[in-house]
XYZ file of C-alpha atoms in Angstrom:
558
model
C -81.375 -11.043 -15.444
C -81.223 -13.482 -18.371
C -84.054 -13.884 -20.857
C -84.887 -17.255 -22.375
C -84.665 -17.113 -26.132
C -84.581 -20.728 -27.375
C -84.182 -24.338 -26.438
C -82.584 -27.168 -28.473
C -82.548 -30.910 -27.861
C -79.635 -33.342 -28.158
C -79.960 -36.973 -29.135
C -79.873 -38.433 -25.640
C -83.148 -40.179 -24.720
C -84.178 -40.432 -21.101
C -87.126 -42.620 -20.143
C -89.061 -42.148 -16.964
C -91.025 -45.323 -16.211
C -94.188 -45.693 -14.252
C -92.323 -46.960 -11.226
C -90.588 -43.616 -10.966
C -93.149 -42.583 -8.402
C -91.742 -45.084 -5.965
C -88.475 -43.185 -5.891
C -90.259 -39.876 -5.379
C -92.368 -40.455 -2.362
C -90.834 -37.487 -0.698
C -92.820 -34.423 -1.782
C -89.827 -32.139 -1.312
C -87.716 -34.170 -3.717
C -90.610 -34.403 -6.187
C -91.023 -30.615 -6.275
C -87.298 -30.188 -6.707
C -87.272 -32.610 -9.645
C -90.270 -30.838 -11.202
C -88.490 -27.537 -10.956
C -85.400 -28.915 -12.648
C -87.271 -30.690 -15.409
C -89.607 -27.821 -16.299
C -87.021 -25.142 -16.920
C -87.241 -25.384 -20.680
C -90.367 -27.535 -21.215
C -92.698 -24.936 -19.644
C -95.063 -27.716 -18.560
C -98.537 -26.650 -17.453
C -99.757 -29.786 -15.776
C -96.707 -30.834 -13.824
C -95.483 -34.472 -13.529
C -97.737 -37.478 -13.107
C -96.644 -40.847 -11.728
C -98.329 -42.776 -14.516
C -97.053 -40.636 -17.364
C -94.097 -41.580 -19.512
C -91.829 -38.769 -20.603
C -89.031 -38.617 -23.125
C -86.476 -36.046 -22.161
C -83.405 -34.990 -24.004
C -80.404 -33.186 -22.971
C -81.561 -29.577 -23.181
C -79.395 -26.640 -24.037
C -80.855 -23.239 -23.196
C -79.445 -20.227 -24.954
C -80.093 -17.053 -23.021
C -79.260 -13.431 -23.498
C -77.923 -12.486 -20.089
C -77.253 -9.000 -18.849
C -74.342 -10.334 -16.840
C -72.173 -11.002 -19.916
C -73.250 -14.659 -20.197
C -74.352 -14.330 -23.805
C -72.441 -17.387 -25.053
C -73.018 -19.753 -22.147
C -74.709 -23.139 -22.559
C -76.362 -24.719 -19.537
C -77.150 -28.402 -19.194
C -80.439 -28.447 -17.356
C -80.585 -32.186 -16.870
C -77.529 -33.440 -14.993
C -75.519 -36.113 -16.822
C -74.585 -38.086 -13.739
C -72.195 -35.920 -11.748
C -74.754 -35.212 -9.046
C -75.086 -38.145 -6.622
C -78.682 -37.388 -5.691
C -79.899 -37.314 -9.255
C -77.848 -40.413 -10.109
C -79.828 -42.403 -7.526
C -83.101 -41.038 -8.864
C -82.238 -41.871 -12.506
C -80.558 -45.244 -11.850
C -83.054 -47.012 -14.139
C -82.618 -44.538 -17.020
C -80.369 -45.801 -19.831
C -78.973 -44.090 -22.858
C -80.231 -45.241 -26.208
C -79.212 -44.742 -29.773
C -81.011 -42.379 -32.111
C -82.858 -45.259 -33.896
C -84.123 -46.665 -30.583
C -85.250 -43.193 -29.633
C -87.437 -42.839 -32.705
C -88.911 -46.335 -32.210
C -89.739 -45.730 -28.551
C -91.340 -42.383 -29.321
C -93.581 -43.972 -31.929
C -94.557 -46.847 -29.626
C -95.179 -44.831 -26.493
C -96.918 -41.753 -27.880
C -98.649 -43.288 -30.872
C -98.767 -42.161 -34.438
C -101.542 -39.676 -33.766
C -99.379 -37.461 -31.548
C -97.100 -34.865 -32.990
C -93.386 -35.442 -32.502
C -91.009 -32.653 -31.676
C -88.540 -32.146 -34.485
C -84.878 -32.041 -33.571
C -83.174 -28.994 -35.007
C -80.046 -27.075 -34.282
C -81.834 -23.784 -35.096
C -83.818 -22.033 -32.370
C -87.555 -22.591 -32.881
C -89.765 -19.604 -33.634
C -91.882 -18.671 -30.645
C -95.412 -17.858 -31.826
C -97.434 -15.160 -30.047
C -99.999 -16.058 -27.438
C -102.878 -14.898 -29.665
C -103.403 -13.448 -33.155
C -102.859 -9.730 -33.596
C -106.307 -9.326 -35.219
C -109.323 -11.555 -35.347
C -110.881 -12.705 -38.590
C -113.537 -9.975 -38.570
C -110.924 -7.239 -38.249
C -108.825 -8.723 -41.026
C -111.875 -8.900 -43.305
C -112.729 -5.293 -42.440
C -109.227 -4.162 -43.344
C -109.429 -5.996 -46.650
C -112.836 -4.444 -47.399
C -111.575 -0.939 -46.591
C -108.580 -1.476 -48.836
C -110.845 -2.754 -51.616
C -113.384 0.096 -51.374
C -110.874 2.824 -50.520
C -108.998 5.024 -52.982
C -106.457 3.415 -55.251
C -102.943 3.643 -53.887
C -99.697 4.456 -55.634
C -98.186 1.526 -57.537
C -94.972 0.333 -55.775
C -93.322 -0.149 -59.164
C -94.063 3.495 -59.992
C -92.611 4.578 -56.642
C -89.299 2.918 -57.518
C -89.374 4.444 -61.000
C -90.127 7.905 -59.650
C -87.347 7.702 -57.078
C -84.885 6.760 -59.804
C -86.036 9.311 -62.387
C -87.021 12.332 -60.280
C -84.931 12.493 -57.158
C -81.182 12.662 -56.748
C -78.232 14.814 -55.783
C -79.281 17.678 -58.058
C -82.906 17.943 -56.932
C -84.036 16.259 -53.724
C -82.259 13.502 -51.825
C -84.858 11.127 -50.383
C -84.123 9.749 -46.927
C -87.519 8.460 -45.819
C -90.978 7.596 -47.102
C -94.306 7.978 -45.293
C -97.981 7.704 -46.157
C -99.644 10.773 -47.657
C -103.269 11.777 -48.130
C -106.433 11.606 -46.070
C -106.452 7.787 -46.052
C -102.757 7.148 -46.577
C -103.284 6.419 -50.265
C -100.200 8.381 -51.353
C -96.478 8.497 -50.682
C -94.669 11.344 -48.927
C -90.972 11.646 -49.751
C -88.886 13.247 -47.008
C -85.275 14.272 -47.416
C -82.951 17.148 -48.193
C -83.509 19.852 -50.786
C -80.637 20.374 -53.237
C -81.550 23.775 -54.647
C -84.149 26.530 -54.681
C -87.513 24.979 -53.892
C -89.327 26.584 -56.829
C -86.651 25.480 -59.348
C -86.495 21.978 -57.895
C -90.276 21.643 -57.964
C -90.403 22.726 -61.613
C -87.783 20.094 -62.521
C -89.636 17.385 -60.617
C -92.929 18.193 -62.340
C -91.256 18.023 -65.740
C -89.564 14.706 -64.968
C -92.765 13.269 -63.517
C -94.647 14.015 -66.738
C -91.903 12.325 -68.769
C -91.769 9.267 -66.514
C -95.453 8.552 -65.820
C -97.396 10.869 -68.103
C -100.669 12.217 -66.680
C -101.008 9.553 -63.997
C -99.925 11.327 -60.796
C -99.973 14.721 -59.074
C -96.929 15.887 -57.140
C -97.390 18.211 -54.153
C -94.695 20.305 -52.487
C -95.710 20.664 -48.834
C -94.068 21.589 -45.569
C -92.324 18.672 -43.902
C -94.520 17.394 -41.042
C -93.045 17.550 -37.540
C -89.931 19.318 -38.781
C -87.567 20.180 -35.945
C -85.622 22.928 -37.727
C -86.114 25.224 -40.735
C -84.396 24.716 -44.040
C -80.775 26.003 -44.070
C -81.600 28.013 -47.212
C -84.424 29.768 -45.396
C -88.073 28.991 -44.895
C -89.587 25.685 -43.791
C -88.253 22.282 -44.771
C -90.179 20.764 -47.655
C -91.268 17.289 -48.668
C -93.037 15.977 -51.738
C -96.311 14.074 -51.770
C -97.448 11.792 -54.591
C -101.103 10.993 -55.307
C -102.984 9.516 -58.228
C -104.865 12.090 -60.278
C -108.210 10.351 -59.865
C -107.702 10.403 -56.095
C -106.374 13.942 -55.637
C -108.543 15.850 -58.123
C -112.229 16.624 -57.393
C -114.831 14.744 -59.369
C -117.119 16.339 -61.983
C -120.444 17.901 -61.097
C -123.206 15.308 -61.173
C -126.781 15.644 -62.411
C -128.131 15.555 -58.858
C -125.885 18.439 -57.905
C -127.318 20.508 -60.746
C -130.831 19.693 -59.530
C -129.976 20.630 -55.940
C -128.347 23.876 -57.083
C -131.500 24.812 -59.043
C -133.778 24.102 -56.067
C -131.573 26.158 -53.754
C -131.605 29.054 -56.211
C -135.406 29.013 -56.311
C -135.544 28.990 -52.515
C -133.064 31.870 -52.364
C -135.215 33.827 -54.802
C -138.211 33.264 -52.556
C -136.330 34.353 -49.426
C -135.132 37.500 -51.223
C -138.729 38.386 -52.184
C -139.780 37.723 -48.592
C -137.105 40.190 -47.450
C -138.513 42.802 -49.828
C -142.012 42.280 -48.424
C -140.783 42.447 -44.827
C -139.030 45.757 -45.545
C -142.516 47.320 -46.089
C -143.621 46.466 -42.570
C -145.217 49.894 -42.074
C -147.535 49.226 -45.037
C -148.482 45.606 -44.383
C -151.919 44.630 -43.007
C -152.016 44.670 -39.175
C -153.008 40.999 -38.905
C -149.954 39.987 -40.954
C -147.625 42.145 -38.868
C -149.106 40.769 -35.642
C -148.636 37.163 -36.755
C -144.931 37.691 -37.488
C -144.162 39.897 -34.485
C -146.414 38.594 -31.696
C -145.128 35.346 -30.114
C -148.648 34.537 -28.851
C -150.212 34.657 -32.324
C -151.300 31.151 -33.366
C -153.704 31.425 -36.275
C -151.939 32.371 -39.533
C -153.445 35.191 -41.611
C -154.559 34.949 -45.205
C -151.310 35.080 -47.186
C -153.118 36.415 -50.230
C -153.010 39.748 -48.441
C -149.292 39.888 -49.289
C -149.735 39.612 -53.055
C -150.178 43.366 -53.624
C -146.769 43.928 -52.013
C -144.821 41.508 -54.208
C -144.277 43.992 -57.038
C -142.830 46.595 -54.681
C -140.623 43.919 -53.085
C -138.985 42.866 -56.367
C -136.414 45.727 -56.555
C -134.975 44.728 -53.198
C -134.986 41.048 -54.212
C -133.180 41.922 -57.427
C -130.606 43.822 -55.428
C -129.896 40.855 -53.138
C -129.653 38.424 -56.062
C -127.491 40.895 -58.012
C -124.995 41.071 -55.141
C -124.893 37.283 -55.031
C -124.289 37.169 -58.786
C -121.475 39.736 -58.588
C -119.823 37.687 -55.866
C -119.717 34.560 -58.026
C -118.620 36.466 -61.132
C -115.677 37.849 -59.147
C -114.518 34.302 -58.373
C -114.872 33.242 -62.023
C -113.018 36.237 -63.493
C -109.916 35.429 -61.455
C -110.129 31.630 -61.659
C -110.433 31.308 -65.449
C -107.108 33.010 -66.358
C -105.334 30.834 -63.789
C -106.942 27.663 -65.251
C -108.769 26.796 -62.036
C -112.186 25.180 -62.456
C -115.074 26.100 -60.169
C -118.319 24.294 -59.459
C -121.757 25.766 -59.890
C -122.794 27.899 -56.867
C -125.111 26.343 -54.308
C -127.098 29.295 -52.932
C -128.032 29.319 -49.238
C -131.444 30.965 -48.562
C -132.021 33.041 -45.441
C -135.163 34.968 -44.538
C -133.289 37.644 -42.548
C -130.654 38.633 -45.136
C -132.264 37.137 -48.216
C -129.254 34.858 -48.699
C -126.292 33.548 -46.754
C -124.227 33.562 -49.926
C -123.320 30.451 -51.893
C -121.028 27.446 -51.655
C -118.592 27.277 -54.571
C -116.162 24.365 -54.751
C -112.830 24.082 -56.526
C -113.048 21.493 -59.295
C -109.326 21.393 -59.957
C -106.194 21.567 -57.842
C -104.995 25.096 -57.080
C -101.440 25.589 -58.353
C -100.109 27.773 -55.509
C -101.091 29.752 -52.440
C -101.128 33.127 -54.233
C -103.792 31.820 -56.590
C -105.832 30.594 -53.636
C -105.732 34.045 -52.017
C -106.619 35.852 -55.257
C -109.630 33.666 -56.054
C -110.866 33.695 -52.455
C -110.777 37.485 -52.142
C -112.085 38.291 -55.631
C -115.650 37.182 -54.922
C -116.155 39.025 -51.622
C -114.477 42.172 -52.947
C -116.784 42.211 -55.998
C -119.879 41.607 -53.880
C -118.781 44.168 -51.295
C -118.167 46.795 -53.987
C -121.711 46.479 -55.343
C -123.204 46.253 -51.840
C -121.457 49.372 -50.633
C -122.499 51.249 -53.772
C -126.142 50.360 -53.110
C -125.783 51.245 -49.451
C -124.194 54.633 -50.100
C -126.609 55.578 -52.898
C -129.534 54.475 -50.746
C -128.398 56.708 -47.885
C -128.083 59.687 -50.223
C -131.573 59.050 -51.627
C -132.936 58.697 -48.091
C -131.902 62.251 -47.314
C -133.311 63.579 -50.612
C -136.874 64.954 -50.239
C -137.624 64.163 -53.872
C -137.421 60.410 -53.146
C -139.723 60.530 -50.130
C -142.377 58.453 -51.888
C -139.991 55.495 -52.242
C -138.824 55.417 -48.633
C -139.774 52.768 -46.091
C -139.921 53.033 -42.322
C -137.607 50.809 -40.269
C -136.847 50.805 -36.517
C -133.784 52.867 -35.683
C -132.448 50.066 -33.486
C -131.617 48.095 -36.652
C -128.644 50.406 -37.177
C -127.138 49.095 -33.952
C -126.513 45.764 -35.648
C -123.204 46.951 -37.153
C -120.651 49.350 -35.738
C -119.171 50.266 -39.134
C -122.435 50.594 -41.048
C -124.094 52.385 -38.128
C -121.337 55.015 -38.072
C -121.594 55.548 -41.845
C -125.378 55.929 -41.585
C -124.993 58.353 -38.695
C -122.542 60.451 -40.718
C -124.824 60.726 -43.779
C -128.327 60.834 -42.245
C -127.417 62.891 -39.198
C -128.005 62.583 -35.482
C -131.650 63.652 -35.503
C -132.703 61.082 -38.102
C -131.150 58.119 -36.283
C -132.170 59.259 -32.816
C -135.879 58.732 -33.555
C -137.888 55.563 -33.057
C -138.179 54.941 -36.828
C -136.015 55.994 -39.758
C -137.126 56.580 -43.352
C -134.663 54.919 -45.718
C -134.544 53.881 -49.344
C -134.794 50.100 -50.123
C -131.276 50.263 -51.569
C -130.005 50.829 -48.033
C -131.521 47.495 -46.960
C -130.120 45.677 -50.008
C -126.654 47.131 -49.455
C -126.754 46.439 -45.715
C -127.751 42.811 -46.252
C -125.124 42.384 -48.981
C -122.323 43.783 -46.822
C -123.386 41.639 -43.870
C -123.475 38.480 -46.005
C -120.069 39.329 -47.475
C -118.647 39.833 -43.994
C -119.980 36.480 -42.832
C -118.357 34.756 -45.815
C -115.037 36.447 -45.085
C -114.825 35.042 -41.566
C -111.507 33.169 -41.224
C -112.830 29.680 -40.622
C -113.081 26.421 -42.569
C -113.394 26.680 -46.337
C -115.241 29.994 -46.331
C -113.663 32.658 -48.521
C -112.010 34.125 -45.452
C -110.738 30.732 -44.327
C -109.230 30.033 -47.751
C -107.596 33.464 -47.800
C -106.062 32.999 -44.348
C -104.857 29.491 -45.235
C -103.240 30.751 -48.436
C -101.650 33.829 -46.881
C -100.465 32.477 -43.539
C -100.747 28.679 -43.679
C -102.947 26.013 -42.161
C -101.643 26.619 -38.641
C -102.860 30.221 -38.702
C -106.253 29.052 -39.967
C -106.635 26.794 -36.925
C -105.973 29.691 -34.548
C -108.278 32.100 -36.399
C -110.940 29.409 -36.648
C -111.011 28.701 -32.914
C -111.254 32.416 -32.185
C -114.084 32.848 -34.695
C -116.072 29.932 -33.304
C -115.688 31.359 -29.808
C -116.889 34.836 -30.822
C -119.826 33.379 -32.731
C -120.783 31.184 -29.809
C -120.744 34.166 -27.455
C -122.772 36.294 -29.872
C -120.032 38.904 -30.132
C -120.025 38.783 -33.934
C -123.223 38.876 -35.947
C -125.659 39.460 -33.088
C -128.758 37.249 -33.431
C -127.422 35.726 -36.674
C -124.297 34.320 -35.026
C -125.945 31.052 -33.943
C -127.552 30.089 -37.287
C -124.409 31.081 -39.167
C -122.181 29.079 -36.822
C -124.388 25.997 -37.250
C -124.302 26.409 -41.028
C -120.492 26.606 -41.044
C -120.130 23.576 -38.780
C -122.363 21.509 -41.044
C -121.273 22.649 -44.508
C -118.012 24.621 -44.396
C -115.939 23.503 -41.420
C -113.249 21.505 -43.302
C -110.234 23.497 -44.547
C -109.356 23.610 -48.216
C -107.010 20.927 -49.571
C -103.356 21.899 -50.159
C -102.123 23.468 -53.385
C -99.625 21.801 -55.680
C -97.043 24.273 -54.381
C -98.192 24.722 -50.812
C -94.910 26.180 -49.527
C -94.011 29.330 -51.472
C -95.085 32.420 -49.550
C -97.474 35.006 -50.959
C -96.510 38.640 -51.410
C -96.671 41.272 -48.704
C -99.541 43.141 -50.332
C -101.684 39.993 -50.389
C -101.123 39.493 -46.678
C -101.970 43.143 -46.057
C -105.174 42.787 -48.098
C -106.228 39.734 -46.104
C -105.552 41.422 -42.750
C -107.441 44.556 -43.830
C -110.395 42.484 -44.973
C -110.565 40.598 -41.664
C -110.410 43.895 -39.755
C -113.327 45.345 -41.777
C -115.258 42.112 -41.240
C -114.924 42.489 -37.479
C -116.152 46.107 -37.604
C -119.095 45.133 -39.812
C -120.287 42.218 -37.667
C -119.624 43.860 -34.305
C -122.931 45.116 -32.878
C -123.213 48.408 -30.987
C -124.166 48.032 -27.339
C -126.617 50.458 -25.780
C -124.140 52.685 -23.927
C -121.995 53.244 -27.007
C -125.073 53.645 -29.210
C -126.371 56.393 -26.905
C -123.054 58.249 -27.070
C -122.763 57.910 -30.868
C -126.415 58.680 -31.516
C -127.054 55.418 -33.354
C -130.651 54.443 -32.683
C -133.005 55.468 -29.919
C -132.087 53.626 -26.729
C -135.041 53.104 -24.402
C -134.426 53.305 -20.664
C -136.748 51.827 -18.080
């Protein structure tokens, strides 16, 4: 079926006078004439007896599927049809000058005249693509959004950086969170690491310190690179857009307030660990759901001094964790933000949020920095835990021991088994267990470290998984972790508050490295997998049947 593409008018003027209605009394003939005359005019109101029309000989050019692409059809008959010749007996041809004069007299100067052109007229859309409000919104977003790459620099970079010897560009796409960068897609012309080094050197010579170049996996790639590994593409972003901003004064103030709150929660943990020594009214208020009237908190002041060693232990583990990050980041020239401590009354602290203040050069560096902090904190925590267990079984340290319910050891399969092996079956199969405060500090430190090593978002575990196995693996691990936390399988009663904290503060994955393609070594992958396995054993609680068989805690039966 043909599709109308354009209409053009010849210089023949046809005048339909007011007495035309006399010749069209027959409705059937009138409809037929309307149909013929409206093929190219697309009239909306039809034909009126009193109206005067100027028609021209119309040529309709149509793209026809029946091989009629070059045909020209005369819509208005030029006199060969006998019926139409009777109807248009009073219509006379006029010259082009008479045509212009009649048009001006009949339609008036205030009416627009159709211009005669041999070119097909442009058909405008029925309505605008966007209204004025949407256009203004787009302009405002572009004005307030991040600065985009200069088109002149794009042309310069394509000429100076890319070519047959490095990377042959075949396509360009937007790059970045808001499309503020350029992604160059094409074919790699050498080893990816060597090509990337050449491109970085040429970029510095061409534009100085203006842009950052990222080597990333090609999105939606259908096949791997013929040289092995994934296909790569190169993203270009301005430095002020891609690099994190400096730490502000308000962030320092917030970090200080959070540290003070974390200190308070750590002291509170030390006081709560002496539950067998606290006044009965205080214990009742914190353990009885029906208790309404709070006790006199001054009763807790005598227990603050004895709570400080445990508080120091919790804060020391937190400090070791952050020092581990710094010791690995500084030699690799990666800047870190100040830590934002997260207070928690159950563990003393949920750890701290530490941000990268510079772009990570490669995935190996991301894995090393991410694992350094948890490994340092876990080393100190396990030392405290082991020493505390040994002191708990030493009669000479009986005066320093505190009584805790044996069911607390069911909170971790790994730590419960270690405690069972050192303290023995009889000690853990009682209603209460006498332990040294170092055991509590080490237990809380190992639990906090395990939570931070969960493979989700931008936690240390999420960064390690993203660096070792890629962003796709992080998505799979993250969904599994959220599911286990939601079901309470990991972390027991702390799974819900920890999951909410991650969703609010740590859910977004870390941004890509400059070289986000080169794989990490086998031993790094093995270290990450081992760490995740130990995390699962640490956060997996012991159910009653297994606890009864292993002798971890006294299981009550009703």
